[in-house]
Amino acid sequence: MVIAIDGPAGAGKSTVAREVARVLGFTFMDSGAMYRCVALAALERGVQPDEPAAVSELARGLDIELEGPVVRLDGRDVGEAIREPKVTAAASRLSVHPEVREAMVARQRRMIESGDYVAEGRDIGTVVSPDAALKVFLTASEEERARRRSQQTNEPFEQVLTAIRARDERDSTRRHGALRAAEDAVELDTTGVPAEEVVQRVVALATERGVA
Ligand code: DC
């Protein structure tokens, strides 16, 4: 059983997906962490994010393990390293390549086919799990998303706002797996709404639909 939570950067996906998974006893899958692992490996090995052949070869060969919130790349805990701003920017750049997306989507499908998952990302409801039992698309105003990110990372607000705008633009205009709500997704605007309330709303939707 899959609950898909998609949306742009800073919409609250990770916080909400993690907590919904905990409440329902499902496993949390952070698909963005996989793209971030490829980005980290690319930066470390001097592979250009804009070089599709080299990046996709890297993407296919890496050992990426997600155990709930714990992220391991070739056996190493990279939970913090993958949140660095330069890794964030590289992940957004390399995730436009269809070959990279295919490799990641295949991994994600293998993971979630075997259990009950709350999976978060950009294309879970549209590509990775189009049959998900519940699809939620979280949004929030640009300013609120930038404010949340700047609190998490301690980067200046204006800098985060500029980076979020660039990332939104790239994530939503790429030709494959673009960020968009699935037709059957429930859209929730989280601007000014505390995370606990959003969690309650998603849990209520899951219960109404007999997902949990
Ligand atoms: O959710 P996040 O910020 O950790 O994602 C990092 C980047 O990875 C994001 O800019 C786009 C890419 N991504 C993607 O293309 N598809 C997903 N399902 C998740 C993330």
PDB file of C-alpha atoms and ligand atoms in Angstrom:
ATOM      1  CA  MET A   1       0.000   0.000   0.000  1.00  0.00           C
ATOM      2  CA  VAL A   2       1.416   3.397  -0.970  1.00  0.00           C
ATOM      3  CA  ILE A   3       0.573   6.921   0.121  1.00  0.00           C
ATOM      4  CA  ALA A   4       2.196   9.378  -2.300  1.00  0.00           C
ATOM      5  CA  ILE A   5       3.156  12.837  -1.086  1.00  0.00           C
ATOM      6  CA  ASP A   6       4.446  15.140  -3.818  1.00  0.00           C
ATOM      7  CA  GLY A   7       5.083  18.853  -4.058  1.00  0.00           C
ATOM      8  CA  PRO A   8       7.727  21.551  -4.473  1.00  0.00           C
ATOM      9  CA  ALA A   9      10.751  22.186  -2.228  1.00  0.00           C
ATOM     10  CA  GLY A  10       9.807  23.413   1.232  1.00  0.00           C
ATOM     11  CA  ALA A  11       6.111  22.460   1.020  1.00  0.00           C
ATOM     12  CA  GLY A  12       6.535  20.283   4.120  1.00  0.00           C
ATOM     13  CA  LYS A  13       6.659  16.887   2.397  1.00  0.00           C
ATOM     14  CA  SER A  14       9.404  15.317   4.525  1.00  0.00           C
ATOM     15  CA  THR A  15       8.024  16.454   7.879  1.00  0.00           C
ATOM     16  CA  VAL A  16       4.503  15.409   6.975  1.00  0.00           C
ATOM     17  CA  ALA A  17       5.403  12.133   5.241  1.00  0.00           C
ATOM     18  CA  ARG A  18       7.659  11.041   8.106  1.00  0.00           C
ATOM     19  CA  GLU A  19       5.002  11.729  10.721  1.00  0.00           C
ATOM     20  CA  VAL A  20       2.150  10.168   8.723  1.00  0.00           C
ATOM     21  CA  ALA A  21       4.322   7.055   8.308  1.00  0.00           C
ATOM     22  CA  ARG A  22       4.981   6.946  12.053  1.00  0.00           C
ATOM     23  CA  VAL A  23       1.300   7.370  12.956  1.00  0.00           C
ATOM     24  CA  LEU A  24       0.119   4.701  10.500  1.00  0.00           C
ATOM     25  CA  GLY A  25       3.015   2.280  11.061  1.00  0.00           C
ATOM     26  CA  PHE A  26       4.117   2.599   7.404  1.00  0.00           C
ATOM     27  CA  THR A  27       7.737   2.981   6.179  1.00  0.00           C
ATOM     28  CA  PHE A  28       8.888   6.399   4.994  1.00  0.00           C
ATOM     29  CA  MET A  29      10.627   6.720   1.618  1.00  0.00           C
ATOM     30  CA  ASP A  30      12.401   9.956   0.718  1.00  0.00           C
ATOM     31  CA  SER A  31      12.899   9.719  -3.054  1.00  0.00           C
ATOM     32  CA  GLY A  32      14.750  13.051  -3.158  1.00  0.00           C
ATOM     33  CA  ALA A  33      17.446  11.496  -0.946  1.00  0.00           C
ATOM     34  CA  MET A  34      18.249   9.117  -3.823  1.00  0.00           C
ATOM     35  CA  TYR A  35      18.767  11.958  -6.316  1.00  0.00           C
ATOM     36  CA  ARG A  36      20.834  13.709  -3.653  1.00  0.00           C
ATOM     37  CA  CYS A  37      23.047  10.609  -3.245  1.00  0.00           C
ATOM     38  CA  VAL A  38      23.763  10.600  -6.982  1.00  0.00           C
ATOM     39  CA  ALA A  39      24.560  14.332  -6.771  1.00  0.00           C
ATOM     40  CA  LEU A  40      26.938  13.828  -3.846  1.00  0.00           C
ATOM     41  CA  ALA A  41      28.722  10.976  -5.603  1.00  0.00           C
ATOM     42  CA  ALA A  42      28.967  13.069  -8.801  1.00  0.00           C
ATOM     43  CA  LEU A  43      30.477  16.030  -6.951  1.00  0.00           C
ATOM     44  CA  GLU A  44      32.929  13.809  -5.096  1.00  0.00           C
ATOM     45  CA  ARG A  45      34.047  12.062  -8.274  1.00  0.00           C
ATOM     46  CA  GLY A  46      34.186  15.116 -10.490  1.00  0.00           C
ATOM     47  CA  VAL A  47      31.281  13.973 -12.702  1.00  0.00           C
ATOM     48  CA  GLN A  48      29.360  16.888 -14.215  1.00  0.00           C
ATOM     49  CA  PRO A  49      25.618  16.928 -13.298  1.00  0.00           C
ATOM     50  CA  ASP A  50      24.879  18.144 -16.850  1.00  0.00           C
ATOM     51  CA  GLU A  51      26.567  15.144 -18.465  1.00  0.00           C
ATOM     52  CA  PRO A  52      23.721  12.585 -18.890  1.00  0.00           C
ATOM     53  CA  ALA A  53      25.783   9.541 -19.925  1.00  0.00           C
ATOM     54  CA  ALA A  54      28.291   9.802 -17.075  1.00  0.00           C
ATOM     55  CA  VAL A  55      25.701  10.675 -14.411  1.00  0.00           C
ATOM     56  CA  SER A  56      23.318   7.904 -15.382  1.00  0.00           C
ATOM     57  CA  GLU A  57      26.134   5.353 -15.335  1.00  0.00           C
ATOM     58  CA  LEU A  58      26.940   6.559 -11.845  1.00  0.00           C
ATOM     59  CA  ALA A  59      23.236   6.443 -10.872  1.00  0.00           C
ATOM     60  CA  ARG A  60      22.923   2.814 -11.950  1.00  0.00           C
ATOM     61  CA  GLY A  61      26.034   1.622 -10.137  1.00  0.00           C
ATOM     62  CA  LEU A  62      25.726   3.242  -6.723  1.00  0.00           C
ATOM     63  CA  ASP A  63      24.734   1.359  -3.614  1.00  0.00           C
ATOM     64  CA  ILE A  64      22.003   3.559  -2.113  1.00  0.00           C
ATOM     65  CA  GLU A  65      20.251   2.319   1.007  1.00  0.00           C
ATOM     66  CA  LEU A  66      17.265   4.052   2.574  1.00  0.00           C
ATOM     67  CA  GLU A  67      16.159   2.733   5.918  1.00  0.00           C
ATOM     68  CA  GLY A  68      13.392   5.117   6.868  1.00  0.00           C
ATOM     69  CA  PRO A  69      15.212   8.397   7.518  1.00  0.00           C
ATOM     70  CA  VAL A  70      18.723   6.857   7.419  1.00  0.00           C
ATOM     71  CA  VAL A  71      20.525   7.304   4.086  1.00  0.00           C
ATOM     72  CA  ARG A  72      23.631   5.304   3.150  1.00  0.00           C
ATOM     73  CA  LEU A  73      25.738   5.721   0.050  1.00  0.00           C
ATOM     74  CA  ASP A  74      28.103   2.821  -0.583  1.00  0.00           C
ATOM     75  CA  GLY A  75      27.770   1.911   3.103  1.00  0.00           C
ATOM     76  CA  ARG A  76      28.502   5.431   4.416  1.00  0.00           C
ATOM     77  CA  ASP A  77      25.951   7.490   6.389  1.00  0.00           C
ATOM     78  CA  VAL A  78      25.396  10.583   4.206  1.00  0.00           C
ATOM     79  CA  GLY A  79      22.299  11.965   5.947  1.00  0.00           C
ATOM     80  CA  GLU A  80      23.935  15.347   6.529  1.00  0.00           C
ATOM     81  CA  ALA A  81      26.233  15.592   3.507  1.00  0.00           C
ATOM     82  CA  ILE A  82      23.334  15.284   1.046  1.00  0.00           C
ATOM     83  CA  ARG A  83      21.623  18.385   2.515  1.00  0.00           C
ATOM     84  CA  GLU A  84      24.500  20.736   1.600  1.00  0.00           C
ATOM     85  CA  PRO A  85      23.303  23.533  -0.739  1.00  0.00           C
ATOM     86  CA  LYS A  86      25.736  22.524  -3.517  1.00  0.00           C
ATOM     87  CA  VAL A  87      24.381  18.959  -3.408  1.00  0.00           C
ATOM     88  CA  THR A  88      20.817  20.333  -3.510  1.00  0.00           C
ATOM     89  CA  ALA A  89      21.586  22.356  -6.642  1.00  0.00           C
ATOM     90  CA  ALA A  90      23.374  19.437  -8.348  1.00  0.00           C
ATOM     91  CA  ALA A  91      20.473  17.046  -7.528  1.00  0.00           C
ATOM     92  CA  SER A  92      18.014  19.366  -9.225  1.00  0.00           C
ATOM     93  CA  ARG A  93      20.284  19.652 -12.294  1.00  0.00           C
ATOM     94  CA  LEU A  94      20.940  15.947 -12.758  1.00  0.00           C
ATOM     95  CA  SER A  95      17.336  14.921 -12.103  1.00  0.00           C
ATOM     96  CA  VAL A  96      16.311  16.373 -15.490  1.00  0.00           C
ATOM     97  CA  HIS A  97      17.997  13.515 -17.372  1.00  0.00           C
ATOM     98  CA  PRO A  98      15.546  10.751 -18.361  1.00  0.00           C
ATOM     99  CA  GLU A  99      18.229   8.031 -17.957  1.00  0.00           C
ATOM    100  CA  VAL A 100      18.902   9.135 -14.389  1.00  0.00           C
ATOM    101  CA  ARG A 101      15.164   9.236 -13.623  1.00  0.00           C
ATOM    102  CA  GLU A 102      14.633   5.741 -15.052  1.00  0.00           C
ATOM    103  CA  ALA A 103      17.329   4.323 -12.793  1.00  0.00           C
ATOM    104  CA  MET A 104      15.891   6.062  -9.714  1.00  0.00           C
ATOM    105  CA  VAL A 105      12.269   5.198 -10.498  1.00  0.00           C
ATOM    106  CA  ALA A 106      13.194   1.521 -10.912  1.00  0.00           C
ATOM    107  CA  ARG A 107      14.897   1.516  -7.502  1.00  0.00           C
ATOM    108  CA  GLN A 108      11.968   3.295  -5.887  1.00  0.00           C
ATOM    109  CA  ARG A 109       9.440   0.872  -7.362  1.00  0.00           C
ATOM    110  CA  ARG A 110      11.451  -2.117  -6.130  1.00  0.00           C
ATOM    111  CA  MET A 111      11.477  -0.634  -2.650  1.00  0.00           C
ATOM    112  CA  ILE A 112       7.805   0.208  -2.297  1.00  0.00           C
ATOM    113  CA  GLU A 113       6.360  -2.892  -3.950  1.00  0.00           C
ATOM    114  CA  SER A 114       7.189  -4.897  -0.846  1.00  0.00           C
ATOM    115  CA  GLY A 115       5.279  -3.148   1.907  1.00  0.00           C
ATOM    116  CA  ASP A 116       3.314  -0.197   3.232  1.00  0.00           C
ATOM    117  CA  TYR A 117       5.030   3.079   2.343  1.00  0.00           C
ATOM    118  CA  VAL A 118       4.555   6.789   2.641  1.00  0.00           C
ATOM    119  CA  ALA A 119       6.681   7.918  -0.304  1.00  0.00           C
ATOM    120  CA  GLU A 120       7.537  11.549  -0.901  1.00  0.00           C
ATOM    121  CA  GLY A 121       8.963  13.317  -3.944  1.00  0.00           C
ATOM    122  CA  ARG A 122       7.937  15.076  -7.144  1.00  0.00           C
ATOM    123  CA  ASP A 123       6.648  12.236  -9.324  1.00  0.00           C
ATOM    124  CA  ILE A 124       5.461   9.545  -6.909  1.00  0.00           C
ATOM    125  CA  GLY A 125       1.756   9.924  -7.747  1.00  0.00           C
ATOM    126  CA  THR A 126       2.344  10.493 -11.471  1.00  0.00           C
ATOM    127  CA  VAL A 127       5.182   8.091 -12.380  1.00  0.00           C
ATOM    128  CA  VAL A 128       6.587   5.949  -9.559  1.00  0.00           C
ATOM    129  CA  SER A 129       3.272   4.780  -8.128  1.00  0.00           C
ATOM    130  CA  PRO A 130       0.359   5.877 -10.326  1.00  0.00           C
ATOM    131  CA  ASP A 131      -1.847   3.335  -8.510  1.00  0.00           C
ATOM    132  CA  ALA A 132      -1.073   4.737  -5.047  1.00  0.00           C
ATOM    133  CA  ALA A 133      -4.039   4.334  -2.702  1.00  0.00           C
ATOM    134  CA  LEU A 134      -3.852   7.992  -1.689  1.00  0.00           C
ATOM    135  CA  LYS A 135      -2.075  10.868  -3.446  1.00  0.00           C
ATOM    136  CA  VAL A 136      -1.478  14.171  -1.742  1.00  0.00           C
ATOM    137  CA  PHE A 137       0.055  17.227  -3.406  1.00  0.00           C
ATOM    138  CA  LEU A 138       1.389  19.705  -0.870  1.00  0.00           C
ATOM    139  CA  THR A 139       1.934  23.338  -1.783  1.00  0.00           C
ATOM    140  CA  ALA A 140       2.745  26.565   0.076  1.00  0.00           C
ATOM    141  CA  SER A 141       3.585  30.097  -1.001  1.00  0.00           C
ATOM    142  CA  GLU A 142       7.129  30.663  -2.291  1.00  0.00           C
ATOM    143  CA  GLU A 143       7.913  32.974   0.618  1.00  0.00           C
ATOM    144  CA  GLU A 144       6.734  30.490   3.227  1.00  0.00           C
ATOM    145  CA  ARG A 145       8.691  27.652   1.630  1.00  0.00           C
ATOM    146  CA  ALA A 146      11.840  29.805   1.536  1.00  0.00           C
ATOM    147  CA  ARG A 147      11.307  30.857   5.169  1.00  0.00           C
ATOM    148  CA  ARG A 148      11.042  27.208   6.269  1.00  0.00           C
ATOM    149  CA  ARG A 149      14.151  26.186   4.342  1.00  0.00           C
ATOM    150  CA  SER A 150      16.165  29.122   5.607  1.00  0.00           C
ATOM    151  CA  GLN A 151      15.253  28.182   9.193  1.00  0.00           C
ATOM    152  CA  GLN A 152      16.344  24.582   8.562  1.00  0.00           C
ATOM    153  CA  THR A 153      19.645  25.417   6.861  1.00  0.00           C
ATOM    154  CA  ASN A 154      20.523  28.830   8.398  1.00  0.00           C
ATOM    155  CA  GLU A 155      21.080  30.299   4.921  1.00  0.00           C
ATOM    156  CA  PRO A 156      19.885  33.868   4.285  1.00  0.00           C
ATOM    157  CA  PHE A 157      16.199  34.076   3.284  1.00  0.00           C
ATOM    158  CA  GLU A 158      16.778  35.975   0.003  1.00  0.00           C
ATOM    159  CA  GLN A 159      19.402  33.450  -1.105  1.00  0.00           C
ATOM    160  CA  VAL A 160      17.054  30.532  -0.352  1.00  0.00           C
ATOM    161  CA  LEU A 161      14.176  32.254  -2.154  1.00  0.00           C
ATOM    162  CA  THR A 162      16.288  32.680  -5.300  1.00  0.00           C
ATOM    163  CA  ALA A 163      17.451  29.029  -5.135  1.00  0.00           C
ATOM    164  CA  ILE A 164      13.894  27.746  -4.581  1.00  0.00           C
ATOM    165  CA  ARG A 165      12.617  29.731  -7.578  1.00  0.00           C
ATOM    166  CA  ALA A 166      15.349  28.271  -9.808  1.00  0.00           C
ATOM    167  CA  ARG A 167      14.685  24.753  -8.521  1.00  0.00           C
ATOM    168  CA  ASP A 168      10.878  25.040  -8.934  1.00  0.00           C
ATOM    169  CA  GLU A 169      11.398  26.237 -12.487  1.00  0.00           C
ATOM    170  CA  ARG A 170      13.720  23.323 -13.339  1.00  0.00           C
ATOM    171  CA  ASP A 171      11.644  20.710 -11.488  1.00  0.00           C
ATOM    172  CA  SER A 172       8.389  21.742 -13.147  1.00  0.00           C
ATOM    173  CA  THR A 173       9.565  22.366 -16.708  1.00  0.00           C
ATOM    174  CA  ARG A 174      11.674  19.244 -17.273  1.00  0.00           C
ATOM    175  CA  ARG A 175      10.211  16.888 -19.853  1.00  0.00           C
ATOM    176  CA  HIS A 176      10.295  13.703 -17.779  1.00  0.00           C
ATOM    177  CA  GLY A 177       8.816  13.252 -14.323  1.00  0.00           C
ATOM    178  CA  ALA A 178       8.021  16.956 -14.048  1.00  0.00           C
ATOM    179  CA  LEU A 179       6.657  18.266 -10.798  1.00  0.00           C
ATOM    180  CA  ARG A 180       2.874  18.325 -11.136  1.00  0.00           C
ATOM    181  CA  ALA A 181      -0.131  17.104  -9.216  1.00  0.00           C
ATOM    182  CA  ALA A 182      -1.642  13.819 -10.396  1.00  0.00           C
ATOM    183  CA  GLU A 183      -5.231  14.273 -11.597  1.00  0.00           C
ATOM    184  CA  ASP A 184      -6.517  12.238  -8.672  1.00  0.00           C
ATOM    185  CA  ALA A 185      -4.316  13.925  -6.046  1.00  0.00           C
ATOM    186  CA  VAL A 186      -5.758  15.847  -3.119  1.00  0.00           C
ATOM    187  CA  GLU A 187      -4.086  19.274  -3.101  1.00  0.00           C
ATOM    188  CA  LEU A 188      -3.349  20.793   0.294  1.00  0.00           C
ATOM    189  CA  ASP A 189      -2.022  24.335   0.672  1.00  0.00           C
ATOM    190  CA  THR A 190       0.068  24.356   3.845  1.00  0.00           C
ATOM    191  CA  THR A 191       0.707  28.116   3.954  1.00  0.00           C
ATOM    192  CA  GLY A 192       0.218  29.162   7.571  1.00  0.00           C
ATOM    193  CA  VAL A 193      -0.935  25.664   8.572  1.00  0.00           C
ATOM    194  CA  PRO A 194       1.026  23.917  11.333  1.00  0.00           C
ATOM    195  CA  ALA A 195       2.572  20.597  10.283  1.00  0.00           C
ATOM    196  CA  GLU A 196       0.521  18.690  12.901  1.00  0.00           C
ATOM    197  CA  GLU A 197      -2.690  19.855  11.240  1.00  0.00           C
ATOM    198  CA  VAL A 198      -1.503  18.767   7.810  1.00  0.00           C
ATOM    199  CA  VAL A 199      -0.564  15.371   9.267  1.00  0.00           C
ATOM    200  CA  GLN A 200      -4.018  15.004  10.831  1.00  0.00           C
ATOM    201  CA  ARG A 201      -5.655  15.869   7.518  1.00  0.00           C
ATOM    202  CA  VAL A 202      -3.599  13.265   5.602  1.00  0.00           C
ATOM    203  CA  VAL A 203      -4.213  10.596   8.257  1.00  0.00           C
ATOM    204  CA  ALA A 204      -7.950  11.395   8.088  1.00  0.00           C
ATOM    205  CA  LEU A 205      -7.900  11.025   4.285  1.00  0.00           C
ATOM    206  CA  ALA A 206      -6.079   7.687   4.627  1.00  0.00           C
ATOM    207  CA  THR A 207      -8.660   6.478   7.134  1.00  0.00           C
ATOM    208  CA  GLU A 208     -11.612   7.670   5.006  1.00  0.00           C
ATOM    209  CA  ARG A 209     -10.246   5.733   2.049  1.00  0.00           C
ATOM    210  CA  GLY A 210      -9.581   2.600   4.053  1.00  0.00           C
ATOM    211  CA  VAL A 211      -5.835   2.882   3.390  1.00  0.00           C
ATOM    212  CA  ALA A 212      -5.017   2.570   7.069  1.00  0.00           C
TER     213      ALA A 212
HETATM  214  O1   DC B   1      12.903  16.613  -2.258  1.00  0.00           O
HETATM  215  P1   DC B   1      14.331  17.054  -2.339  1.00  0.00           P
HETATM  216  O2   DC B   1      14.501  18.518  -2.135  1.00  0.00           O
HETATM  217  O3   DC B   1      15.225  16.263  -1.434  1.00  0.00           O
HETATM  218  O4   DC B   1      14.791  16.719  -3.853  1.00  0.00           O
HETATM  219  C1   DC B   1      16.058  17.079  -4.374  1.00  0.00           C
HETATM  220  C2   DC B   1      15.979  17.141  -5.899  1.00  0.00           C
HETATM  221  O5   DC B   1      15.774  15.828  -6.409  1.00  0.00           O
HETATM  222  C3   DC B   1      14.855  18.005  -6.470  1.00  0.00           C
HETATM  223  O6   DC B   1      15.279  19.295  -6.809  1.00  0.00           O
HETATM  224  C4   DC B   1      14.415  17.275  -7.701  1.00  0.00           C
HETATM  225  C5   DC B   1      14.871  15.868  -7.494  1.00  0.00           C
HETATM  226  N1   DC B   1      13.765  14.948  -7.247  1.00  0.00           N
HETATM  227  C6   DC B   1      13.107  14.447  -8.337  1.00  0.00           C
HETATM  228  O7   DC B   1      13.422  14.862  -9.461  1.00  0.00           O
HETATM  229  N2   DC B   1      12.124  13.530  -8.192  1.00  0.00           N
HETATM  230  C7   DC B   1      11.758  13.107  -6.972  1.00  0.00           C
HETATM  231  N3   DC B   1      10.801  12.194  -6.852  1.00  0.00           N
HETATM  232  C8   DC B   1      12.400  13.626  -5.826  1.00  0.00           C
HETATM  233  C9   DC B   1      13.405  14.562  -5.996  1.00  0.00           C
END
